[in-house]
PDB file of C-alpha atoms in Angstrom:
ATOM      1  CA  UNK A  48      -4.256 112.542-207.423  1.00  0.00           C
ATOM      2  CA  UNK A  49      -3.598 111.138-211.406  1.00  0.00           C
ATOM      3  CA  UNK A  50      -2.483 114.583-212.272  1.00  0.00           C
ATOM      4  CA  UNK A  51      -0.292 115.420-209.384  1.00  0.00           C
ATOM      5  CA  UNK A  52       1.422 111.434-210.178  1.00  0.00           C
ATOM      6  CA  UNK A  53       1.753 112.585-213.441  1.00  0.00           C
ATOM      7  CA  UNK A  54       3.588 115.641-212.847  1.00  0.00           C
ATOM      8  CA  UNK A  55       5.971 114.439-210.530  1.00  0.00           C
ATOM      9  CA  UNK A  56       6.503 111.153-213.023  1.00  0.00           C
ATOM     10  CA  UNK A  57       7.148 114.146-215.521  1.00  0.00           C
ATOM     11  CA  UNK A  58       9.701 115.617-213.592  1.00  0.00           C
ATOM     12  CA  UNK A  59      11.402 112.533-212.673  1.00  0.00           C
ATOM     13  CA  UNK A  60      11.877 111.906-216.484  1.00  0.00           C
ATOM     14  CA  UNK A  61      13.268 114.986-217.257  1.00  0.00           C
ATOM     15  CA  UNK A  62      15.656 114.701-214.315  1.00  0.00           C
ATOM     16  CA  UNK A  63      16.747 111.555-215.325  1.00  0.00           C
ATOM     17  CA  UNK A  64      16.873 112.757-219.104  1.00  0.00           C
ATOM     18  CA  UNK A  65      18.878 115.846-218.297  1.00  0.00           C
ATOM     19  CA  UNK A  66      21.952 113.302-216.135  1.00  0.00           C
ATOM     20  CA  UNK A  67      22.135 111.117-219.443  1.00  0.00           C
ATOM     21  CA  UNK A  68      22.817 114.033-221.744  1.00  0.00           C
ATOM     22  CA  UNK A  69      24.790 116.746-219.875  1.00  0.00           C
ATOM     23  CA  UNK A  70      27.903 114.839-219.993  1.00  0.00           C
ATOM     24  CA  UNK A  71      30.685 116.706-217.786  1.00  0.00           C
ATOM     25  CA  UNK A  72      30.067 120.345-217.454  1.00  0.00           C
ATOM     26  CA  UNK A  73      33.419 122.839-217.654  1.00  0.00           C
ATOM     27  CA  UNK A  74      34.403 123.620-214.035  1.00  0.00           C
ATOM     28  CA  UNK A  75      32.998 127.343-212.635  1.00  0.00           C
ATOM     29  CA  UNK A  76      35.667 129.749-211.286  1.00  0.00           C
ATOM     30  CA  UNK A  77      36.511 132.674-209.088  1.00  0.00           C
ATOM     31  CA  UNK A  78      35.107 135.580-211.310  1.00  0.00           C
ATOM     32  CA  UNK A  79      34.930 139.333-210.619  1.00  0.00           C
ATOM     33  CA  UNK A  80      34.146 142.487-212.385  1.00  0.00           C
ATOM     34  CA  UNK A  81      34.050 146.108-211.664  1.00  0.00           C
ATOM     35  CA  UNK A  82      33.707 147.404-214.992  1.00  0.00           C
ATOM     36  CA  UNK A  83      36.506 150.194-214.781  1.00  0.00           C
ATOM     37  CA  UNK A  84      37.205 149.590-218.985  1.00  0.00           C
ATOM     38  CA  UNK A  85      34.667 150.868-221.430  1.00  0.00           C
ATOM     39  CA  UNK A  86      31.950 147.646-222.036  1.00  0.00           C
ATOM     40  CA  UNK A  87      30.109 145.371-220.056  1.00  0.00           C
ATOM     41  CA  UNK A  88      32.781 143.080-220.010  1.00  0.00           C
ATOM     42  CA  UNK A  89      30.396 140.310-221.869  1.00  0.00           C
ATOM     43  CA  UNK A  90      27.738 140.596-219.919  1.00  0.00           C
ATOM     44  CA  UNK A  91      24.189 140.773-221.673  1.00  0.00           C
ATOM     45  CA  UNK A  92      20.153 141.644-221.561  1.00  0.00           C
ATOM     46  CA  UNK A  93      18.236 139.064-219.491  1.00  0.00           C
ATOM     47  CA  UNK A  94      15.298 139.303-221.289  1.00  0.00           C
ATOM     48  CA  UNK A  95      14.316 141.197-224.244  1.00  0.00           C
ATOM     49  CA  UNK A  96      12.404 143.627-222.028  1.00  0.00           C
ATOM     50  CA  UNK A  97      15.674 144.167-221.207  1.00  0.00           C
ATOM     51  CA  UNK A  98      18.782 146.886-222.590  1.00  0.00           C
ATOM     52  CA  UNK A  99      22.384 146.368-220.955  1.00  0.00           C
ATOM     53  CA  UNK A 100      24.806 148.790-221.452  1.00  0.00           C
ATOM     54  CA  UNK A 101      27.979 150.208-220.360  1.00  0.00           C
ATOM     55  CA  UNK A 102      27.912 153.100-218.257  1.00  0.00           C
ATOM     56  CA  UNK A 103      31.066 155.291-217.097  1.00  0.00           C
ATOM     57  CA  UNK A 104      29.484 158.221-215.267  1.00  0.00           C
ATOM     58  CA  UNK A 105      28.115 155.735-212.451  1.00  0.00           C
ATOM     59  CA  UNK A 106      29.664 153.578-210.683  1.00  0.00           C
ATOM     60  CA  UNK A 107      30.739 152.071-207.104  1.00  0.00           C
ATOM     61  CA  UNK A 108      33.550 153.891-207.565  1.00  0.00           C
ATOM     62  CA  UNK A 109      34.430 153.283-210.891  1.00  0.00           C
ATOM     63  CA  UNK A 110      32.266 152.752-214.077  1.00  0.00           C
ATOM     64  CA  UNK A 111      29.289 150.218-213.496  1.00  0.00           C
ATOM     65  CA  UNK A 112      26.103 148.565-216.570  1.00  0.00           C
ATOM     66  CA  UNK A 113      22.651 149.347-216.735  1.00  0.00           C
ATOM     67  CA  UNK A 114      20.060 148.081-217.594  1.00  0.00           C
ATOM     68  CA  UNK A 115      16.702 149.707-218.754  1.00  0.00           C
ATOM     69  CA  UNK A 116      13.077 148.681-219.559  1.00  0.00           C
ATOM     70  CA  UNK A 117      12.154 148.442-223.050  1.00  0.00           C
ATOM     71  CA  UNK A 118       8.287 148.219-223.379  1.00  0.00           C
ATOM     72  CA  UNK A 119       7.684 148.225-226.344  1.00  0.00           C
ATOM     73  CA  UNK A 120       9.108 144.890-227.153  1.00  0.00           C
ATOM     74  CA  UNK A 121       7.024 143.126-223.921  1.00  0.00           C
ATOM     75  CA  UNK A 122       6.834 142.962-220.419  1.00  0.00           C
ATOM     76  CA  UNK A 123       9.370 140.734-218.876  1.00  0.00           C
ATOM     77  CA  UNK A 124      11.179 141.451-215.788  1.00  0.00           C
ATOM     78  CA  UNK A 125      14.790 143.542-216.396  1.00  0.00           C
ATOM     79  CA  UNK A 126      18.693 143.282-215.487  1.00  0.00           C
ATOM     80  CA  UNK A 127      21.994 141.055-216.551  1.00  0.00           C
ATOM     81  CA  UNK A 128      23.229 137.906-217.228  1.00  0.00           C
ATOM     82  CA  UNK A 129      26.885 136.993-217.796  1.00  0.00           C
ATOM     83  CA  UNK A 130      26.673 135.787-221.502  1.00  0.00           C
ATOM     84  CA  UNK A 131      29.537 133.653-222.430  1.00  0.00           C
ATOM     85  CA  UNK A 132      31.512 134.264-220.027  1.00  0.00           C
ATOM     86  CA  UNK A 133      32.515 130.940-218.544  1.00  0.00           C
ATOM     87  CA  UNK A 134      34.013 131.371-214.654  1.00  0.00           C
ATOM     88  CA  UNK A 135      30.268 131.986-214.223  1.00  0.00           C
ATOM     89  CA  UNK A 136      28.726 128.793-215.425  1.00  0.00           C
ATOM     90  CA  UNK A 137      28.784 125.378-215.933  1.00  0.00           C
ATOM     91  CA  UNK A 138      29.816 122.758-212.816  1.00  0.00           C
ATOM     92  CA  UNK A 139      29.835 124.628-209.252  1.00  0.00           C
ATOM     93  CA  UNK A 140      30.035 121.630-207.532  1.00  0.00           C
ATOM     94  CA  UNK A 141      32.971 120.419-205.254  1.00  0.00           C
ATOM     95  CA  UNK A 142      32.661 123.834-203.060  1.00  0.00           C
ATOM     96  CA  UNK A 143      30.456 126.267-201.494  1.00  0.00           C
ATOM     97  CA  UNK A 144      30.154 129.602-203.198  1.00  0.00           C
ATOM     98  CA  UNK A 145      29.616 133.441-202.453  1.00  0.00           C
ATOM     99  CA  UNK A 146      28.418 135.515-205.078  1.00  0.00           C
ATOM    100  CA  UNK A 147      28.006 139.340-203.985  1.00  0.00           C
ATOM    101  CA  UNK A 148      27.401 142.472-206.419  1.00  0.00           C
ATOM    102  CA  UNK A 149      25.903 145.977-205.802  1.00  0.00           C
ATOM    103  CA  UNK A 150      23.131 147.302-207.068  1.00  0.00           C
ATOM    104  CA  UNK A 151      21.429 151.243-207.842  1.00  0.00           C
ATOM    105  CA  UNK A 152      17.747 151.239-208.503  1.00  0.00           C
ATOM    106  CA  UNK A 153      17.447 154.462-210.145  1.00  0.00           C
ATOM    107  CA  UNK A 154      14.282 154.833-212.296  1.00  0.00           C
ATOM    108  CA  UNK A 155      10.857 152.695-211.612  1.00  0.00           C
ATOM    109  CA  UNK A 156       9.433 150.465-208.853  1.00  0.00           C
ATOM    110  CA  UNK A 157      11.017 147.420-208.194  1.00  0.00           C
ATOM    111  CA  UNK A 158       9.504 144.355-206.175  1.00  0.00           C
ATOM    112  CA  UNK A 159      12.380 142.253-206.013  1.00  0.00           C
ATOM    113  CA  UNK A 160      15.761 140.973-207.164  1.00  0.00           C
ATOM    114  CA  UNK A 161      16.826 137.296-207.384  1.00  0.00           C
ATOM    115  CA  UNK A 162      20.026 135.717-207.965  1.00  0.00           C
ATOM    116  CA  UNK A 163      19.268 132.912-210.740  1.00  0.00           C
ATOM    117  CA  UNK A 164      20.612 130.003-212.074  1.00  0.00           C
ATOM    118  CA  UNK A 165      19.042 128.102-215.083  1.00  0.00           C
ATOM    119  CA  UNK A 166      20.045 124.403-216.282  1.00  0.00           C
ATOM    120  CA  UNK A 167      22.124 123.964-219.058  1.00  0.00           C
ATOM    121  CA  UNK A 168      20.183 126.305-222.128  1.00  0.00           C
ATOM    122  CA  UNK A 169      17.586 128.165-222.267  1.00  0.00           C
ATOM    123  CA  UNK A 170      14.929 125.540-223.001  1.00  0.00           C
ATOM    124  CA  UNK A 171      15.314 125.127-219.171  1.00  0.00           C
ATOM    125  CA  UNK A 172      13.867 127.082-216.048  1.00  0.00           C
ATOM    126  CA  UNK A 173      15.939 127.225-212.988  1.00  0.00           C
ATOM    127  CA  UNK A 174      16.568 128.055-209.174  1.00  0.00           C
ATOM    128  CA  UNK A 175      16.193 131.827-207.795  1.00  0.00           C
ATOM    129  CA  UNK A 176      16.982 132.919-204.542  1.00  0.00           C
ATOM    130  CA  UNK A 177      15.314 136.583-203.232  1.00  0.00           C
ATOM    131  CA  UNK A 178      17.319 139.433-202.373  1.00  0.00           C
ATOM    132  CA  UNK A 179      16.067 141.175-198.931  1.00  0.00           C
ATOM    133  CA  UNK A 180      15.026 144.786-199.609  1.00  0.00           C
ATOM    134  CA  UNK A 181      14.196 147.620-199.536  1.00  0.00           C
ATOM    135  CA  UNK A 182      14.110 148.351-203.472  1.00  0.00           C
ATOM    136  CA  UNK A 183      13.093 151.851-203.264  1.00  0.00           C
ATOM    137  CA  UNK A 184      16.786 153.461-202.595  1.00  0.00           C
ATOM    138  CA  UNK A 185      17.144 155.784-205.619  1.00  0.00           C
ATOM    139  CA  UNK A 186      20.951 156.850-206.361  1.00  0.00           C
ATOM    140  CA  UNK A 187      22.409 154.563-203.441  1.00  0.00           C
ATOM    141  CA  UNK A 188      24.590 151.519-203.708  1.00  0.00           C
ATOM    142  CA  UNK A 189      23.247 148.379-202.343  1.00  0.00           C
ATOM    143  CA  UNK A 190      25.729 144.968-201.443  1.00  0.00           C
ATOM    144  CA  UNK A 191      23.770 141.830-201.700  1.00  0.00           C
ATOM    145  CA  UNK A 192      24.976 138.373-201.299  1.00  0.00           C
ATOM    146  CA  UNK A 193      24.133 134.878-201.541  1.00  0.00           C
ATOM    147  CA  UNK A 194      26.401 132.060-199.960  1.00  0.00           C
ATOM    148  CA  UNK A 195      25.128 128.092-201.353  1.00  0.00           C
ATOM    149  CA  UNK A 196      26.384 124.582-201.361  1.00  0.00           C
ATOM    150  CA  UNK A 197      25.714 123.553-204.482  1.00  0.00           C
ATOM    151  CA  UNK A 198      25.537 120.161-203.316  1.00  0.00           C
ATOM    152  CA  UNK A 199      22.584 120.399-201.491  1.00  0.00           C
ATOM    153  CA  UNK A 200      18.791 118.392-201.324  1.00  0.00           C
ATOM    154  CA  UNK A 201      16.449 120.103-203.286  1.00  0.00           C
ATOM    155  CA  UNK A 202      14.795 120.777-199.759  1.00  0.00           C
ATOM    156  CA  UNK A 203      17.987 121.775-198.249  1.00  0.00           C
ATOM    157  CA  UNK A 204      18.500 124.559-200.948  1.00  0.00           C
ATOM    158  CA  UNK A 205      14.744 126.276-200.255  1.00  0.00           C
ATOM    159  CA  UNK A 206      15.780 126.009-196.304  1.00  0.00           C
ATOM    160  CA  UNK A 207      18.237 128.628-197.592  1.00  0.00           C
ATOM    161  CA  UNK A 208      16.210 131.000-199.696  1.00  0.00           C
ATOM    162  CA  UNK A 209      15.970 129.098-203.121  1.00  0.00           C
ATOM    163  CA  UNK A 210      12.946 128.688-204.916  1.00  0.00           C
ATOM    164  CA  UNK A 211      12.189 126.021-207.654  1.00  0.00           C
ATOM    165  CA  UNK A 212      10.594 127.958-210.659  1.00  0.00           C
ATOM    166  CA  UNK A 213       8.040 125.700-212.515  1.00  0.00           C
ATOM    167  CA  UNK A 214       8.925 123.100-215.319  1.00  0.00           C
ATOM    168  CA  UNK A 215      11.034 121.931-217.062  1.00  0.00           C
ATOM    169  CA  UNK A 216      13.376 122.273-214.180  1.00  0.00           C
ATOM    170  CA  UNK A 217      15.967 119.712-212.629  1.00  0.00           C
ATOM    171  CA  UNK A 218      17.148 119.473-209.066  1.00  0.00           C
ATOM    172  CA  UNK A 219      19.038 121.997-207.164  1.00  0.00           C
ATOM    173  CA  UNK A 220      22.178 119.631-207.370  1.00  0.00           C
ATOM    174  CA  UNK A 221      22.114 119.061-211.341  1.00  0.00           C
ATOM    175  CA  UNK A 222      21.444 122.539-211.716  1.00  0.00           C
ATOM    176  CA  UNK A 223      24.397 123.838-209.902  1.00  0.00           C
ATOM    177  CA  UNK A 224      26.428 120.915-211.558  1.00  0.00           C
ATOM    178  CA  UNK A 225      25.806 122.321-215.712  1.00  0.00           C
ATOM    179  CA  UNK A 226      24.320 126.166-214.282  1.00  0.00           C
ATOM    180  CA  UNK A 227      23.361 128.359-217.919  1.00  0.00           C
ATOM    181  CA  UNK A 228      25.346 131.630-217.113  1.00  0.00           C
ATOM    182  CA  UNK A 229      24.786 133.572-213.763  1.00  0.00           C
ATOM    183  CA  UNK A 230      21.800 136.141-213.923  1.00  0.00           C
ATOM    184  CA  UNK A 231      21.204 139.010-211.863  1.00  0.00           C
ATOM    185  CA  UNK A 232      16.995 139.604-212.414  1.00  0.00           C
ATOM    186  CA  UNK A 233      15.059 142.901-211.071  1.00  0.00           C
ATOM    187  CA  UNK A 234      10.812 142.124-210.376  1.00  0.00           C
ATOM    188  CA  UNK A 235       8.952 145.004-211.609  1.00  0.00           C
ATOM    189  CA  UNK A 236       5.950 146.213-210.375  1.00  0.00           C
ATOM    190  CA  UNK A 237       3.193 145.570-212.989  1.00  0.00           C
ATOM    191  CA  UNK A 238       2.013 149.189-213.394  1.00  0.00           C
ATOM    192  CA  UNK A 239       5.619 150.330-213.918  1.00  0.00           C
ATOM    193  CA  UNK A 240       6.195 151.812-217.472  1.00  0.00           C
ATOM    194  CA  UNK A 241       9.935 153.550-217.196  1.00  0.00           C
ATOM    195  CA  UNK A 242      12.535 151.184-215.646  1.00  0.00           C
ATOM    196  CA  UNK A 243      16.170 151.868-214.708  1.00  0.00           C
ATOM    197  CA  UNK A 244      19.238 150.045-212.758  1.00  0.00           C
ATOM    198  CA  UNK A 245      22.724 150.509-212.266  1.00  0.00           C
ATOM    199  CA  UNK A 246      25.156 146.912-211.243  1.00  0.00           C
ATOM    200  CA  UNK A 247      29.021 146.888-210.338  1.00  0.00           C
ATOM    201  CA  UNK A 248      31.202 144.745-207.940  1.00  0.00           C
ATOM    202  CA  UNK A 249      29.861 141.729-208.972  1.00  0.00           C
ATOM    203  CA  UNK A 250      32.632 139.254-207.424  1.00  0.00           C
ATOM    204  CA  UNK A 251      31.914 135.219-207.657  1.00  0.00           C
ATOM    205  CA  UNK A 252      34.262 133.066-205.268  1.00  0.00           C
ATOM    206  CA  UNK A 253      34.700 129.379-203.620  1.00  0.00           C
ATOM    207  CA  UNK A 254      34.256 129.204-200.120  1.00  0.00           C
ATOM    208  CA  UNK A 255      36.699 126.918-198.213  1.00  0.00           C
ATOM    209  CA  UNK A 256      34.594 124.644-195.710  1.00  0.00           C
ATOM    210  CA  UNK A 257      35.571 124.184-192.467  1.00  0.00           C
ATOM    211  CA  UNK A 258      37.860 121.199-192.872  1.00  0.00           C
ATOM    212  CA  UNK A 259      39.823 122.816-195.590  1.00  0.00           C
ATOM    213  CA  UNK A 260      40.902 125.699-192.954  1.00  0.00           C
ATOM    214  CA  UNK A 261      41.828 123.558-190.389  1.00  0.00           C
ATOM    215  CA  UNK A 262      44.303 122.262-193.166  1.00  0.00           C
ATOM    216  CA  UNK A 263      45.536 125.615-194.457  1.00  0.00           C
ATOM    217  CA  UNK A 264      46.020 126.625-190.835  1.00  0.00           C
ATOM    218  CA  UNK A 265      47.640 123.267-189.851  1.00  0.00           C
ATOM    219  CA  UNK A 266      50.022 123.275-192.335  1.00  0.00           C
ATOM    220  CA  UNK A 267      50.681 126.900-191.758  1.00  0.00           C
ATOM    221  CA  UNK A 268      51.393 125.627-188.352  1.00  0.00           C
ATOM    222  CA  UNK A 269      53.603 123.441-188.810  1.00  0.00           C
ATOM    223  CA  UNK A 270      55.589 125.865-191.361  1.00  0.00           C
ATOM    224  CA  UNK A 271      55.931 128.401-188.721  1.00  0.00           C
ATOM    225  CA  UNK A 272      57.421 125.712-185.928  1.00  0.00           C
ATOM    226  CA  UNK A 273      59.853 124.720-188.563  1.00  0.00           C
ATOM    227  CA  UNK A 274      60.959 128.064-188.853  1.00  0.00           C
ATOM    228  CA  UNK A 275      61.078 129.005-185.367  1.00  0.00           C
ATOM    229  CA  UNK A 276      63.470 125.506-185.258  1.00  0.00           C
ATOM    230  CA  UNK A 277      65.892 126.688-187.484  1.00  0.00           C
ATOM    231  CA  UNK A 278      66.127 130.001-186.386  1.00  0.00           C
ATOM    232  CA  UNK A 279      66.993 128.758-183.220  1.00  0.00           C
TER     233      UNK A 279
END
């Protein structure tokens, strides 16, 4: 029972550490890429089990990255996370978001893929939510999504998929309000040796709520009744 206090005392510390000294995050933006140039556009390794590069023979339709196991530096899970690029991190509060991208398994066995978020740096863990599979379809193009509110409880956010990773982590809320760049991450199976992965379409967007509609079609309403008046 002293440990378990302890732990969650912890937590609530670095919680209330992490509000006095992220100050106000840069705003997170509509963001997509297709990767039709000749680089990944920015985007980087995950972990340094990981290689990213640009690839122009495969894509969904166009050129797509890839990422590949490298064993001999450890084994960490593979795939992509957006680097610097700053539509996809920072504060993703004040709407609800859809992030969507495709993905190719091609070489290896793969147990999972997560959308993740981590807070602020990488001296911080973070929030993952689990892609439904099957991982096992070599050469085809798969669309996953993930819709959140990044406003939500802590348990409100793993009714919805998310999972808490262990410490140091913050709340789902103060994540999502200073997020450490967007990452894409691919589970491998622990007796795979040979791992390979193609992305593309990876498209990032706000997702009007429900009052925000009925405003957009009020007012476009209201422009077509004026027009109808003067026509007339």
């Amino acid at each position: 029972m002293k440990s378990s206090h302890s732990a969650a005392l912890g937590m609530a510390l670095i919680g209330a550490l992490a509000g006095l000294v992220a100050g106000t995050a840069q705003a997170a933006s509509a963001y997509s890429q297709t990767w039709s140039g000749a680089s990944t556009e920015g985007w980087e390794a995950n972990t340094i089990s990981s290689v990213v590069v640009f690839d122009g023979g495969v894509g969904n339709p166009a050129g797509s990255i890839a990422t590949r196991f490298d064993g001999t530096v450890a084994e960490f899970d593979i795939g992509f996370t957006s680097g610097s690029i700053a539509e996809t991190s920072g504060s993703f509060a004040g709407s609800q978001w859809k992030v969507s991208f495709d993905l190719q398994p091609n070489v290896g066995k793969f147990d999972n893929v997560w959308l993740r978020y981590r807070y602020q740096d990488a001296t911080f863990n973070g929030w993952r939510h689990a892609m439904s599979g099957p991982f096992d379809l070599y050469g085809i193009w798969t669309n996953y999504s993930v819709a959140f509110d990044p406003s939500w409880s802590d348990a409100q956010a793993m009714a919805n998929g998310w999972v808490q990773e262990a410490g140091p982590v913050v709340s789902f809320a103060q994540t999502m309000g200073n997020a450490y760049k967007t990452e894409v991450r691919l589970g491998l199976d622990l007796n795979t040796t040979s791992a390979l992965a193609h992305m593309d379409n990876f498209i990032q967007t706000p997702v009007p709520e429900p009052e925000t509609w009925a405003l957009m079609l009020g007012g476009l309403l209201a422009v077509s009744a004026l027009a109808r008046r003067r026509s007339s």
